[in-house]
Structure formats: C-alpha cells, structure tokens
C-alpha cells in the first residue's frame, strides 16, 4: 500500500529540450509530437525535458521525458511516448502540471545541512540508513518549491521516511512514510522518536516451501484441525505435510557455505529483529514453519521464481534498478509487526511476523514484489491509483495458475489466503463487486487497497478468458506506458494498447475492451490498425512448387468488432515456383491499411535424408571453387539458385568428387539443388 502523500505530486514537461541521458532513434519524432501538442498540454516555452529512460520490448519502444528546471528534476513530472513495433507512434501519457512555476534552482542550504535538518525532524532512536538526499522541484500547498528530498530507513523497519526540506530556508515542509505495505498500516505504527554483478559460485539446491500456502494446497479453510497459526509458529503434522519439495536454480556456494543468494535475489538482515542469514553446509534448505529459516527460504524461492518468470519465461527485462539488479529481502523485519513492505528508495522487501508470518504466504510475497515491478517498469514513476491493484493481480495471477481451487470455490478469489481471511485480518478478494469510478473510496486511510480490488478483479476476469501468459505480458508492458498520475481508467487503455502493440489476435483485444467496459472504464473506439508483417520463408514440396496459404492470422487487422475485410495477393491457393515474391495484404474498415512482406520459397529439400548425409560441399564459404563430394547416381546433376529463386547454372556431376567454378558469382547466399537426389544445400560465396 502507498499511504497518501502529504504533498501534491505534479508533472511538468518541456519545450526547449535538454541533453539526453539515453538514446533512441525515435527521439526526434517523439519531441516533434510534444511540440505539436504543446498547446493541448499547456506546456510553457520555458519548460525543458530530458530523455531519461528508454525501454524497448515486444510491445515497441517507450521513451520517458523527465521535466527539468536548470538540470534539477521536477518530481514525478514526465511525458511518456510509445512507438509500436512498426515504429508508429501508438500511445502517450503524461503527468504534466502547467501550474508549476519557475523558481531558482540554486539552494541556500547545503546537502549536509539538509541531512541534519532531516535527522532532527525525525528524532530517530536506533540505527538507520539514509537512502536518498537529492534536490527536486515540486509543489507543496499550491507553491512551487526547490526542496531536498531526504529518505531515511530506520533499521526497526518502521517505515521509509521522506522529509521534504525547503532548500532556501531549511524549513521542513512535509514528512511521510513512502514504504508500500500489503495491507493497511496500523494506527499504532508511528515513527519512533551497488552490488557487483561479477560471476558468483552459484549451484542448484533444494527446499521445502508452500505452494502457494498450506490452505490452498490442502484445499481446506483456516481453522480446520491442524491448519491454524498457533503460538510461536507452531508446526503441526498437517502444516508440515502441506510443504512441497522444489529446486532452487541458483544458490551461492562460497568456501563450502550455502547461502540464499542468486543472480536475482539475496537475503539480507536490514530490519529488526536481528536474525541469521541461515547459511549452512548443505544445499538442502528443508525446514518447518517453527524455524525462521523456513520463512527465509520460502520468500527466496518465490521472489527468485517471479523474477525468472518475467525475465526468462516472458522475455521482459525487469530487474531492480539498485543493488546491481539484485532484489534484497529480509524475511524477518518490521520489528515483528503484522505487515510487510516494499522500500522504493532501496529496492528492498521486508516481511513482518505478526500472526501468520507474512513470508509463509506466497500471496504476500508476490504482492510486495509487484510493487517493485511497478517501479522498475516505470523508472520509478509509480501511480498510487494502480499500485495496490497491480500487486494484488500479480499475486493472484500466480496462485491461480497453480489450479489448487476450482472456479466454484470462494477461496479461489481470496488474496492472502493464509495470512488473511482469519482472525488476524480480513484479507482481500478478486471478485470484488465495485464498478469504476462510482465505487471508488479514495486514497485516504488505506482505502487504496479497497479500490485496488476493482483493478485486480477486472484483470483476473481477462486472465480467465485469454490465460495467464497473455494477460501478464499485456499487464507488464502496459505498466511501462503509465506515469505517476495514471488512474485505473488510463491504466486500462494502456494495458489494451500494449496488447495491440504485441499484435494479440483481435478477439483477445476485444476481450480487453469488453471486460474493461463492463467494469465501468471508458475505452476509446479503436481505429483500424494492422501490424507490420515479418518476411516469411517456405520450402517447396517434392514437386518443387509451393501453394500459397492464408496469411490472415499474420495480418490480424484490429477493430472494435473485429470485422475488417481482408484481401490477399497472390490469393490463397496460388501455385509458386521457388523464388522471392511480394505478398500484399489490404485491410478495410472505413479506411484501409496495406502491408507487404516478402515470401521466399526455397527449392524442395527432397525426401531422402539418408542420401543427404552422404553429400559434402566444401569450402563453405567459398571464393572461387566449390567442391562437391559424395556417392552420386550416374544421372546426377546440380542446379545453383540465388535467393530470388533464379537459376544461376546447371552442371552434370560425372565423378564422386566434382569441382564447380563459382568465380563469376556475386557475393551472397546460394542454394545447390541435387536434381536426382532432390536434396538442397546452402553455401556462401565470399
């Protein structure tokens, strides 16, 4: 959860542009778009923007332009522009505030003095770390200010405290906790008066963990005999039996000591209570819940699994921006409180131990991790309106994929099935009744968690139709299009746009539109779109001909009703000889879009794979002479084709070791077709 900030977070963006922190070929087009829309956005001529972040994915390339004032960033003020994979400008969002005024950006207060003001203001008792101390321009109580933003993390885990200090006067303007919790913070929780990525000695290990929690595993309700928390994390026969043996793909092995550390995740002890890092002399981390080592390895397994799923299975680069890209976590933190939090200032997650230990419930682990994903996909420009719903969705998407409950089970919709929905706290759900925007409660008093259920519920309804992988990818890629001011309404548009950019089937895009609309979001009508079509390669049949198939699925024209007409030339069923052809697809729905691509038909490879193994071409690449060696039929001959399918030369093969003069051939790739054996080889002419 993100508590309500005590300041107005604003956004501003620029017309005269500063030097770039990153590079993109689309930067010029993006800046031109900003200039053309300056009047609509109410951008002032004195505003400046820096290209601060570029991410290129399957959904295209997204550029984030940070507003700057004399090289000082305007806090959470940016313009986001997305180009689809066809390099067409597809989407934009912004958090610009035209009321931001120009102020002097030369501070009267030093950085060290600001830190001292922060320390005195917080009156910290005990150890702490200072995670951030930077100048920003922001708006407080309707006034534009140059401030130091100082972030302090008490070792107790009791918050991540931001102090905003007037950089001219030294006055404390605002103090708030920016840690993001998985459920509403207790009223009693008051403020107390880069790793190297050098190769490590990783090995695999094993562990006993909960998938995703003991109740879901056993298909029982909390309070069933043996399935209660108990004092001091009492272990029971039933709770021990609910564990599953899993493989840990990577754990650190140094000097015979195994540690919960991988390329993605590392255990740390940065919050009270002080506990062990649970290193040991064996790679088997097998514990029961009455041992704190169980929570440590359970959190490690799920955090590592989530990062591997995004980066390796989905193919989306998403890692912590700090700590060398490694996520740090503390499985026993928050001074034992019944809560958990993500710390944006340090890219760390800490889990509390009140009631059910939070690190025993995968819903809590994946939820807190979801806050990190939100930060990393947006370069830190997270929206309070999406954060809790995002994280609930990310946790539910995983737990639902385990198929532990049927759709008829109420518990299939539970969020925090083991940690909540019991005497500790009520938990949440993803079959929430609310409709946007009428049923919004607001951000006050932790209600962001309540409103987030609307967002998580509709995403899971889409999940139920098109599946986990597609929904997860559109969700993540859609997040990359959002900014700090994005609400659920515009989040829905962004997620659908990501699906369009990734060329999801029109029927899938229609599901996004329908489900979002049913939940109250207003989805703009879709104009006809059709993605660029990649060039295709095919091999002729034994007759050395190829029958043109339908390329309708590749063309995939997208409209609201998926009713665009589509024509193809050459038409389906056309017979082609080996060669290179241009295929033209025209989609019409009011307007028309034409896409072309090349189809390369290679000569038949024949059907005798045994003969192919007896033929050798050398050298390859070849400059002047190509040697052909093999056990040839007396009637054998070869034909050399270029990549257009044109015949370059034909030669009879009269011996089992033949030389072919290729001096006159241009540099490139050619095919040698053995006419009798019906076998094709490729070679490169240097």
XYZ file of C-alpha atoms in Angstrom:
686
model
C 0.000 0.000 0.000
C 1.141 3.562 -0.526
C -0.052 5.991 2.120
C -1.417 9.281 0.935
C 1.384 11.720 0.277
C 1.223 14.964 2.194
C 2.186 16.896 -0.917
C 0.706 17.417 -4.344
C 2.741 15.312 -6.750
C 2.809 17.064 -10.087
C 4.171 16.723 -13.523
C 5.660 19.174 -15.966
C 7.307 18.763 -19.347
C 9.419 20.739 -21.747
C 9.593 22.513 -24.999
C 13.172 23.647 -25.148
C 14.935 20.380 -24.583
C 17.973 19.445 -22.547
C 20.694 16.951 -23.377
C 19.730 13.295 -23.259
C 20.561 10.677 -20.683
C 19.612 7.899 -23.089
C 19.474 7.383 -26.840
C 16.658 6.409 -29.182
C 16.166 6.672 -32.935
C 12.598 7.718 -32.166
C 13.615 10.665 -30.002
C 13.241 13.215 -32.795
C 9.749 12.005 -33.679
C 8.770 11.995 -30.012
C 9.985 15.547 -29.455
C 8.179 16.673 -32.581
C 4.963 15.164 -31.188
C 5.484 17.072 -27.929
C 5.977 20.323 -29.822
C 2.863 19.728 -31.928
C 0.807 19.070 -28.792
C 2.377 21.753 -26.602
C -0.761 23.887 -26.733
C -3.023 20.976 -25.748
C -0.722 20.041 -22.871
C -0.330 23.713 -21.881
C 3.449 23.369 -21.944
C 5.267 26.632 -21.319
C 8.043 27.756 -23.652
C 10.465 27.802 -20.722
C 9.862 24.157 -19.836
C 12.614 21.673 -20.655
C 12.672 17.868 -20.885
C 15.426 15.271 -20.779
C 15.115 11.811 -22.305
C 15.615 9.944 -19.037
C 14.583 6.362 -19.809
C 14.122 4.169 -22.886
C 12.736 0.641 -22.847
C 12.389 -1.490 -25.992
C 10.257 -4.606 -25.766
C 7.894 -6.796 -27.738
C 5.333 -4.003 -27.320
C 7.580 -1.473 -29.067
C 9.762 1.299 -27.691
C 8.735 3.632 -24.881
C 10.505 6.929 -24.183
C 10.146 8.837 -20.925
C 10.898 12.574 -20.933
C 11.648 13.977 -17.471
C 10.878 17.635 -16.902
C 13.945 19.550 -15.780
C 14.389 23.011 -14.329
C 18.022 24.110 -14.761
C 19.179 20.470 -14.520
C 17.041 19.826 -11.433
C 14.236 17.273 -11.984
C 10.629 18.266 -11.417
C 9.411 15.492 -9.158
C 7.287 12.846 -10.934
C 6.786 15.127 -13.928
C 7.199 13.462 -17.301
C 5.807 12.744 -20.751
C 5.658 9.119 -21.889
C 5.568 8.278 -25.606
C 5.291 4.793 -27.071
C 6.111 3.622 -30.602
C 4.704 0.243 -31.659
C 6.906 -2.434 -33.303
C 6.071 -0.883 -36.703
C 7.754 2.299 -35.396
C 4.453 4.199 -35.434
C 3.558 6.483 -32.529
C 0.878 4.478 -30.741
C 0.353 5.889 -27.241
C 1.193 8.776 -24.955
C 0.590 9.694 -21.335
C 1.810 12.475 -19.086
C 1.806 13.828 -15.557
C 2.477 17.419 -16.572
C 1.151 20.285 -14.424
C 1.035 23.616 -16.221
C 0.857 25.468 -12.897
C 4.459 24.631 -11.972
C 6.318 27.942 -11.775
C 9.937 28.778 -12.488
C 11.977 29.043 -9.297
C 15.663 29.477 -8.609
C 17.434 26.129 -8.507
C 20.497 27.314 -6.600
C 19.989 26.204 -2.989
C 20.951 28.275 0.032
C 21.097 25.142 2.148
C 23.858 22.567 1.644
C 23.172 18.874 1.203
C 24.832 18.123 4.535
C 22.718 20.752 6.292
C 19.556 19.271 4.791
C 20.516 15.850 6.128
C 20.967 17.294 9.612
C 17.560 19.002 9.424
C 16.008 15.669 8.454
C 17.662 13.818 11.330
C 16.498 16.416 13.847
C 12.969 16.380 12.446
C 12.603 12.598 12.631
C 14.150 12.299 16.121
C 15.242 8.788 15.317
C 16.193 6.381 18.064
C 18.283 3.458 16.950
C 20.157 2.696 13.749
C 19.038 3.878 10.330
C 20.300 4.414 6.786
C 19.928 7.424 4.521
C 18.787 6.130 1.131
C 18.382 9.439 -0.722
C 19.298 13.113 -0.381
C 18.604 14.961 -3.646
C 17.333 18.301 -4.943
C 13.963 18.308 -6.723
C 11.391 20.877 -7.737
C 7.890 20.099 -6.546
C 4.658 21.744 -5.496
C 3.583 21.986 -1.862
C 0.427 23.756 -0.731
C -0.010 25.298 -4.193
C 3.509 26.750 -4.184
C 6.417 25.618 -6.373
C 9.461 24.899 -4.228
C 13.068 23.795 -4.573
C 13.416 21.097 -1.931
C 15.789 18.467 -0.666
C 14.134 15.066 -0.691
C 15.760 13.079 2.119
C 14.740 9.420 2.587
C 15.650 7.622 5.814
C 15.056 3.943 6.586
C 15.057 3.012 10.308
C 16.533 -0.418 10.988
C 13.416 -1.179 13.011
C 11.563 -1.388 9.715
C 9.078 1.138 10.995
C 8.661 2.931 7.680
C 10.738 4.595 4.981
C 10.524 8.262 5.919
C 10.636 11.083 3.391
C 11.382 14.572 4.665
C 10.961 17.470 2.230
C 13.083 20.442 3.243
C 12.921 23.902 1.722
C 16.328 24.282 0.060
C 16.303 28.050 0.657
C 15.100 28.327 4.249
C 15.749 24.884 5.763
C 12.092 24.592 6.807
C 10.598 21.084 6.983
C 7.689 21.183 4.527
C 6.423 17.623 4.684
C 7.136 14.254 6.317
C 5.568 10.989 5.191
C 6.177 7.251 5.000
C 6.724 6.043 1.411
C 7.070 2.337 2.239
C 4.406 0.321 0.412
C 2.516 -2.140 2.613
C 0.472 -5.192 1.702
C -2.404 -4.147 3.948
C -3.437 -1.021 5.816
C -0.860 0.172 8.301
C -1.902 0.025 11.947
C -2.628 3.303 13.697
C -0.063 2.146 16.266
C 2.720 2.131 13.669
C 4.143 5.581 14.331
C 7.609 6.879 13.620
C 9.962 6.025 16.501
C 11.348 9.412 18.465
C 25.680 -1.097 -5.825
C 26.472 -4.758 -5.640
C 28.961 -6.074 -8.185
C 27.476 -8.438 -10.768
C 30.753 -10.365 -11.128
C 30.176 -14.110 -11.610
C 29.458 -15.908 -8.349
C 29.802 -19.562 -7.415
C 26.142 -20.452 -7.954
C 24.956 -24.045 -7.664
C 21.483 -25.527 -7.513
C 19.789 -26.527 -4.293
C 16.503 -27.825 -2.929
C 13.947 -26.551 -0.440
C 10.622 -27.334 1.184
C 8.168 -24.463 0.615
C 4.471 -23.623 0.487
C 2.811 -23.525 -2.965
C 1.223 -21.098 -2.558
C 0.007 -21.583 1.036
C -0.998 -24.566 3.194
C -4.748 -23.944 2.955
C -4.783 -23.771 -0.828
C -2.504 -26.806 -1.061
C -4.750 -28.912 1.179
C -7.994 -27.377 -0.107
C -9.218 -26.547 3.407
C -10.353 -23.473 5.341
C -8.459 -21.721 8.107
C -9.377 -23.294 11.457
C -9.605 -26.830 10.122
C -7.847 -29.191 12.512
C -4.104 -28.624 12.197
C -4.476 -25.577 9.951
C -4.148 -22.693 12.403
C -1.257 -20.358 13.111
C -0.653 -21.246 16.760
C 1.692 -19.612 19.229
C 5.310 -19.167 18.141
C 4.575 -20.507 14.648
C 3.646 -23.900 15.996
C 4.229 -26.673 13.492
C 1.583 -29.350 13.001
C 1.590 -32.603 11.087
C -0.831 -31.059 8.599
C 1.199 -27.875 8.058
C 4.377 -29.887 7.574
C 2.634 -32.108 5.024
C 1.469 -29.032 3.078
C 5.061 -28.259 2.036
C 6.347 -29.110 -1.438
C 9.888 -30.040 -2.430
C 11.244 -27.613 -5.056
C 14.505 -26.928 -6.851
C 16.377 -23.701 -6.217
C 18.010 -22.980 -9.613
C 20.769 -20.894 -8.033
C 22.170 -20.546 -4.536
C 25.556 -19.162 -3.578
C 28.319 -21.567 -2.596
C 31.398 -19.896 -1.137
C 34.045 -21.742 0.869
C 31.691 -24.648 1.490
C 28.884 -22.420 2.804
C 25.499 -22.284 1.053
C 23.590 -19.001 1.131
C 20.185 -17.860 -0.185
C 21.591 -15.714 -2.957
C 21.103 -15.949 -6.730
C 21.539 -13.815 -9.822
C 18.198 -12.205 -8.954
C 17.661 -12.297 -5.176
C 19.689 -12.122 -1.961
C 18.688 -12.485 1.683
C 19.760 -9.597 3.951
C 19.159 -8.622 7.552
C 18.457 -4.894 7.378
C 15.492 -4.618 9.756
C 14.788 -5.720 13.320
C 14.502 -8.318 14.664
C 18.081 -9.426 14.017
C 18.075 -12.964 12.652
C 20.520 -15.267 10.964
C 21.079 -15.334 7.188
C 20.525 -19.099 7.535
C 23.731 -20.173 5.834
C 24.559 -23.852 6.108
C 26.869 -26.602 4.895
C 24.238 -28.332 2.745
C 22.289 -27.249 -0.337
C 19.018 -28.687 1.025
C 17.057 -25.919 2.787
C 14.420 -28.161 4.363
C 12.686 -26.630 7.379
C 9.272 -26.492 9.027
C 7.428 -23.282 9.844
C 8.505 -23.232 13.502
C 12.021 -22.407 12.273
C 12.657 -18.886 10.909
C 14.754 -20.476 8.182
C 11.508 -21.714 6.609
C 10.246 -18.173 6.002
C 13.672 -17.223 4.646
C 13.769 -19.931 2.010
C 10.047 -19.644 1.214
C 10.461 -15.945 0.386
C 13.692 -16.611 -1.526
C 12.075 -19.276 -3.704
C 9.054 -17.159 -4.638
C 10.944 -13.910 -5.266
C 13.509 -15.702 -7.413
C 10.739 -17.547 -9.259
C 8.867 -14.325 -10.011
C 11.951 -12.592 -11.426
C 12.868 -15.638 -13.526
C 9.318 -15.861 -14.833
C 9.346 -12.245 -16.038
C 12.867 -12.131 -17.411
C 13.292 -15.655 -18.757
C 9.823 -17.063 -19.463
C 8.051 -13.887 -20.597
C 11.247 -12.378 -22.037
C 10.673 -8.955 -20.442
C 13.684 -7.258 -18.880
C 12.574 -6.157 -15.420
C 15.009 -6.028 -12.518
C 15.743 -3.776 -9.558
C 17.338 -0.519 -10.587
C 19.545 -0.575 -7.461
C 21.862 -3.129 -5.866
C 23.295 -4.224 -9.200
C 19.906 -5.554 -10.298
C 19.592 -7.915 -7.313
C 16.477 -7.804 -5.109
C 17.288 -7.760 -1.406
C 14.804 -9.059 1.155
C 14.544 -9.547 4.901
C 12.260 -12.416 5.897
C 12.008 -11.166 9.500
C 11.522 -7.419 9.639
C 9.250 -4.527 10.658
C 10.163 -5.242 14.294
C 7.840 -8.233 14.118
C 4.727 -6.251 13.112
C 1.869 -7.938 11.239
C 2.647 -6.288 7.891
C 5.189 -6.234 5.074
C 6.529 -3.513 2.834
C 8.489 -2.660 -0.289
C 11.051 0.134 0.086
C 11.302 2.094 -3.180
C 14.368 4.012 -2.015
C 16.471 0.844 -1.717
C 14.649 -1.787 -3.820
C 14.231 -3.965 -0.738
C 11.332 -6.010 0.621
C 10.799 -6.847 4.267
C 8.287 -9.259 5.770
C 6.697 -8.990 9.221
C 5.984 -11.805 11.657
C 2.744 -10.873 13.450
C 0.015 -13.543 13.384
C 0.836 -15.735 10.374
C 4.377 -14.842 9.337
C 3.946 -12.922 6.078
C 6.765 -14.792 4.325
C 4.768 -18.022 4.699
C 2.108 -16.801 2.256
C 3.111 -16.556 -1.413
C 0.310 -14.016 -1.962
C 2.111 -11.587 0.359
C 5.480 -12.304 -1.275
C 4.256 -11.846 -4.855
C 2.178 -8.809 -3.820
C 5.138 -6.944 -2.324
C 7.237 -7.958 -5.302
C 4.515 -6.444 -7.519
C 5.284 -3.009 -6.085
C 8.858 -3.463 -7.223
C 7.724 -4.441 -10.721
C 5.616 -1.273 -10.873
C 8.664 0.836 -10.016
C 11.057 -0.925 -12.394
C 8.715 -0.880 -15.398
C 8.063 2.875 -14.995
C 11.559 4.004 -13.988
C 10.203 4.915 -10.567
C 7.141 6.861 -11.733
C 4.587 4.743 -9.905
C 0.925 5.665 -9.581
C -0.866 5.473 -6.241
C -4.077 4.719 -8.142
C -2.718 1.486 -9.625
C -0.189 0.208 -7.098
C -2.318 -1.950 -4.815
C -4.444 -3.389 -7.611
C -1.320 -4.145 -9.624
C 0.209 -6.096 -6.766
C -2.985 -7.986 -5.924
C -3.285 -9.002 -9.566
C 0.334 -10.142 -9.761
C -0.087 -12.329 -6.671
C -3.432 -13.769 -7.770
C -2.164 -14.476 -11.286
C 0.498 -16.742 -9.814
C -1.642 -18.501 -7.207
C -4.496 -19.087 -9.686
C -2.020 -20.698 -12.102
C -1.415 -23.495 -9.558
C -5.032 -24.717 -10.047
C -5.444 -25.519 -6.355
C -9.058 -24.330 -6.210
C -11.935 -24.752 -8.633
C -13.799 -21.753 -10.025
C -16.725 -22.698 -7.770
C -14.614 -22.303 -4.613
C -14.903 -18.902 -2.962
C -11.276 -19.271 -1.849
C -10.145 -19.237 -5.486
C -10.681 -15.459 -5.318
C -9.006 -14.905 -1.942
C -6.000 -12.640 -1.685
C -3.653 -13.579 1.209
C -5.404 -16.906 1.760
C -3.214 -17.977 4.711
C -2.098 -14.608 6.092
C -5.625 -13.140 5.959
C -9.258 -14.315 5.878
C -8.814 -15.359 9.502
C -8.722 -13.887 12.995
C -5.666 -11.781 12.079
C -7.275 -9.676 9.353
C -9.932 -9.907 6.634
C -7.720 -10.208 3.563
C -8.955 -9.100 0.125
C -10.540 -10.645 -2.948
C -10.502 -10.578 -6.746
C -14.233 -10.991 -7.213
C -14.891 -7.525 -5.842
C -18.286 -6.052 -6.636
C -17.070 -2.498 -7.326
C -17.535 -0.652 -10.624
C -15.280 2.187 -11.717
C -15.497 5.060 -10.869
C -18.691 5.113 -8.817
C -17.495 2.625 -6.207
C -14.096 4.215 -5.619
C -13.444 5.006 -1.972
C -10.299 7.111 -2.455
C -6.737 7.066 -1.219
C -7.394 8.236 2.333
C -6.739 5.903 5.253
C -5.508 2.938 3.280
C -8.576 2.817 1.023
C -6.246 2.418 -1.969
C -6.248 -1.268 -1.032
C -10.038 -1.355 -1.325
C -10.096 0.437 -4.677
C -7.295 -1.759 -5.963
C -9.677 -4.711 -5.827
C -11.635 -3.221 -8.744
C -8.480 -3.161 -10.878
C -7.252 -6.609 -9.792
C -10.708 -8.122 -10.331
C -11.075 -6.961 -13.932
C -7.539 -8.075 -14.813
C -8.300 -11.536 -13.438
C -11.522 -11.634 -15.455
C -9.409 -11.069 -18.573
C -6.967 -13.716 -17.277
C -9.813 -16.229 -17.064
C -10.538 -15.797 -20.790
C -7.146 -15.435 -22.507
C -4.888 -17.073 -19.921
C -2.025 -16.163 -17.650
C 0.816 -15.599 -20.115
C -1.005 -13.197 -22.414
C -2.582 -11.232 -19.578
C 0.665 -10.996 -17.619
C 2.583 -9.744 -20.670
C -0.025 -7.126 -21.551
C -0.197 -6.053 -17.904
C 3.582 -5.612 -17.598
C 4.000 -3.946 -20.978
C 1.028 -1.722 -20.210
C 2.637 -0.614 -16.950
C 5.592 0.689 -18.967
C 3.202 3.153 -20.645
C 1.911 4.647 -17.379
C 3.127 7.530 -15.239
C 2.732 8.752 -11.657
C -0.652 10.331 -12.418
C -2.189 7.380 -14.284
C -5.528 6.292 -12.842
C -7.315 2.978 -13.401
C -9.188 4.416 -16.389
C -5.996 5.284 -18.259
C -4.285 2.164 -16.956
C -6.933 0.113 -18.758
C -6.255 1.978 -22.011
C -2.509 1.422 -21.584
C -2.858 -2.321 -20.985
C -5.119 -2.733 -24.019
C -2.677 -0.701 -26.129
C 0.152 -2.995 -25.085
C -1.898 -5.990 -26.280
C -2.472 -4.240 -29.618
C 1.229 -3.388 -29.923
C 2.122 -7.041 -29.357
C -0.302 -7.980 -32.143
C -2.619 -10.056 -29.962
C -5.427 -11.644 -32.003
C -8.265 -9.187 -32.498
C -10.537 -11.486 -30.473
C -8.192 -11.098 -27.481
C -8.138 -7.314 -27.834
C -11.926 -7.432 -27.902
C -11.843 -9.279 -24.547
C -9.811 -6.429 -23.021
C -12.321 -3.900 -24.350
C -15.353 -5.838 -23.172
C -14.113 -6.650 -19.667
C -12.840 -3.135 -19.024
C -16.078 -1.629 -20.331
C -18.211 -3.962 -18.201
C -16.277 -2.781 -15.135
C -17.039 0.880 -15.885
C -13.912 2.034 -17.719
C -14.496 4.137 -20.833
C -12.487 2.579 -23.648
C -11.855 4.784 -26.707
C -13.067 3.408 -30.021
C -10.340 1.654 -31.965
C -9.363 2.894 -35.383
C -8.263 0.236 -37.834
C -4.728 -0.994 -37.162
C -2.626 -3.729 -38.723
C 0.869 -4.592 -37.596
C 3.836 -4.899 -39.924
C 4.231 -8.484 -41.148
C 7.628 -10.152 -40.962
C 9.111 -11.707 -44.088
C 8.308 -15.406 -44.465
C 10.346 -18.379 -45.722
C 8.914 -21.657 -47.007
C 10.212 -24.774 -48.734
C 8.688 -26.144 -51.915
C 7.102 -29.565 -51.972
C 8.671 -32.584 -53.718
C 7.132 -31.267 -56.954
C 9.266 -28.143 -56.413
C 6.156 -25.963 -56.108
C 4.553 -24.153 -53.172
C 0.867 -23.434 -52.558
C 0.229 -20.007 -51.039
C -1.616 -20.294 -47.679
C -3.815 -17.715 -45.968
C -1.861 -15.050 -44.114
C -4.961 -13.635 -42.400
C -3.724 -14.613 -38.933
C -0.422 -12.832 -39.543
C -2.175 -9.723 -40.862
C -4.569 -9.643 -37.873
C -6.391 -6.353 -38.581
C -7.777 -4.921 -35.330
C -11.042 -3.008 -34.975
C -13.608 -2.770 -32.188
C -15.748 -5.519 -33.666
C -13.010 -7.477 -35.455
C -14.991 -7.027 -38.669
C -12.361 -5.645 -41.061
C -12.345 -7.169 -44.540
C -9.014 -8.555 -45.681
C -7.686 -9.247 -49.171
C -4.503 -11.070 -50.078
C -2.424 -11.018 -53.256
C -1.348 -13.522 -54.539
C -4.560 -15.178 -53.402
C -4.740 -18.290 -51.279
C -4.065 -21.388 -53.384
C -1.737 -19.725 -55.897
C 0.996 -22.145 -57.062
C 4.523 -20.712 -56.883
C 7.895 -21.954 -58.068
C 10.999 -21.412 -55.904
C 11.816 -17.700 -55.719
C 11.082 -14.482 -53.845
C 7.603 -12.944 -54.006
C 5.870 -9.866 -52.575
C 2.690 -10.634 -50.654
C 0.230 -7.750 -50.249
C -2.422 -7.667 -47.512
C -5.115 -4.966 -47.528
C -7.447 -4.479 -44.536
C -10.541 -2.297 -44.872
C -12.904 -0.975 -42.233
C -13.921 2.530 -43.257
C -10.282 3.328 -44.050
C -7.733 0.917 -45.496
C -4.263 -0.236 -44.461
C -1.834 -2.028 -46.777
C 1.032 -4.189 -45.564
C 3.537 -6.029 -47.741
C 6.140 -8.642 -46.941
C 8.480 -10.957 -48.837
C 7.855 -14.670 -49.198
C 10.949 -16.699 -50.065
C 10.208 -20.154 -51.456
C 13.281 -22.369 -51.319
C 13.644 -25.370 -53.643
C 12.453 -28.726 -52.367
C 14.753 -30.488 -49.948
C 13.665 -33.885 -51.250
C 12.667 -36.840 -49.156
C 15.842 -38.933 -48.956
C 17.583 -37.723 -45.807
C 19.988 -40.660 -45.937
C 21.407 -39.506 -49.282
C 21.825 -36.001 -47.878
C 24.191 -37.301 -45.236
C 26.487 -38.677 -47.949
C 26.982 -35.329 -49.707
C 29.623 -32.772 -48.746
C 30.176 -29.214 -50.032
C 33.451 -27.522 -49.268
C 34.840 -24.994 -48.562
C 31.903 -23.045 -47.205
C 32.158 -20.068 -47.509
C 33.879 -20.411 -50.889
C 35.617 -17.805 -53.024
C 36.375 -19.329 -56.464
C 35.757 -23.087 -56.399
C 33.034 -25.121 -54.701
C 33.848 -28.814 -54.278
C 31.061 -31.402 -54.280
C 31.854 -34.826 -52.885
C 29.616 -37.853 -52.431
C 28.309 -41.167 -53.661
C 26.396 -39.891 -56.711
C 23.976 -41.538 -59.100
C 25.248 -41.630 -62.681
C 22.414 -39.336 -63.790
C 23.035 -36.716 -61.061
C 23.293 -33.010 -61.817
C 23.214 -29.869 -59.700
C 21.465 -26.539 -60.161
C 22.613 -23.429 -58.308
C 19.891 -20.897 -57.388
C 20.276 -17.406 -55.984
C 17.997 -16.254 -53.140
C 15.482 -14.943 -55.678
C 14.990 -18.498 -56.905
C 16.662 -17.726 -60.198
C 18.794 -20.418 -61.851
C 22.463 -19.379 -61.974
C 23.994 -22.510 -63.502
C 23.407 -26.236 -64.002
C 26.195 -28.809 -64.108
C 26.307 -32.561 -64.554
C 28.049 -34.485 -61.783
C 30.234 -37.092 -63.526
C 32.516 -38.093 -60.630
C 32.215 -38.541 -56.877
C 34.450 -35.503 -56.310
C 33.374 -32.648 -58.562
C 34.616 -29.026 -58.669
C 32.369 -26.138 -59.705
C 33.794 -22.790 -60.786
C 31.931 -20.026 -58.942
C 34.336 -17.178 -59.689
C 31.720 -15.221 -61.621
C 29.089 -15.375 -58.862
C 28.383 -12.267 -56.831
C 28.871 -12.407 -53.084
C 25.869 -13.819 -51.270
C 23.973 -16.948 -50.252
C 23.133 -19.641 -52.825
C 21.371 -22.991 -52.905
C 22.801 -26.107 -54.592
C 19.996 -28.437 -55.639
C 20.807 -32.082 -56.495
C 18.235 -32.726 -59.195
C 18.117 -36.517 -58.969
C 18.508 -36.938 -55.204
C 16.227 -33.927 -54.580
C 18.487 -32.571 -51.842
C 19.355 -28.893 -51.234
C 22.451 -27.396 -49.607
C 23.265 -23.743 -48.993
C 26.655 -22.093 -49.340
C 28.102 -18.601 -49.065
C 30.067 -17.008 -51.923
C 32.744 -14.725 -50.491
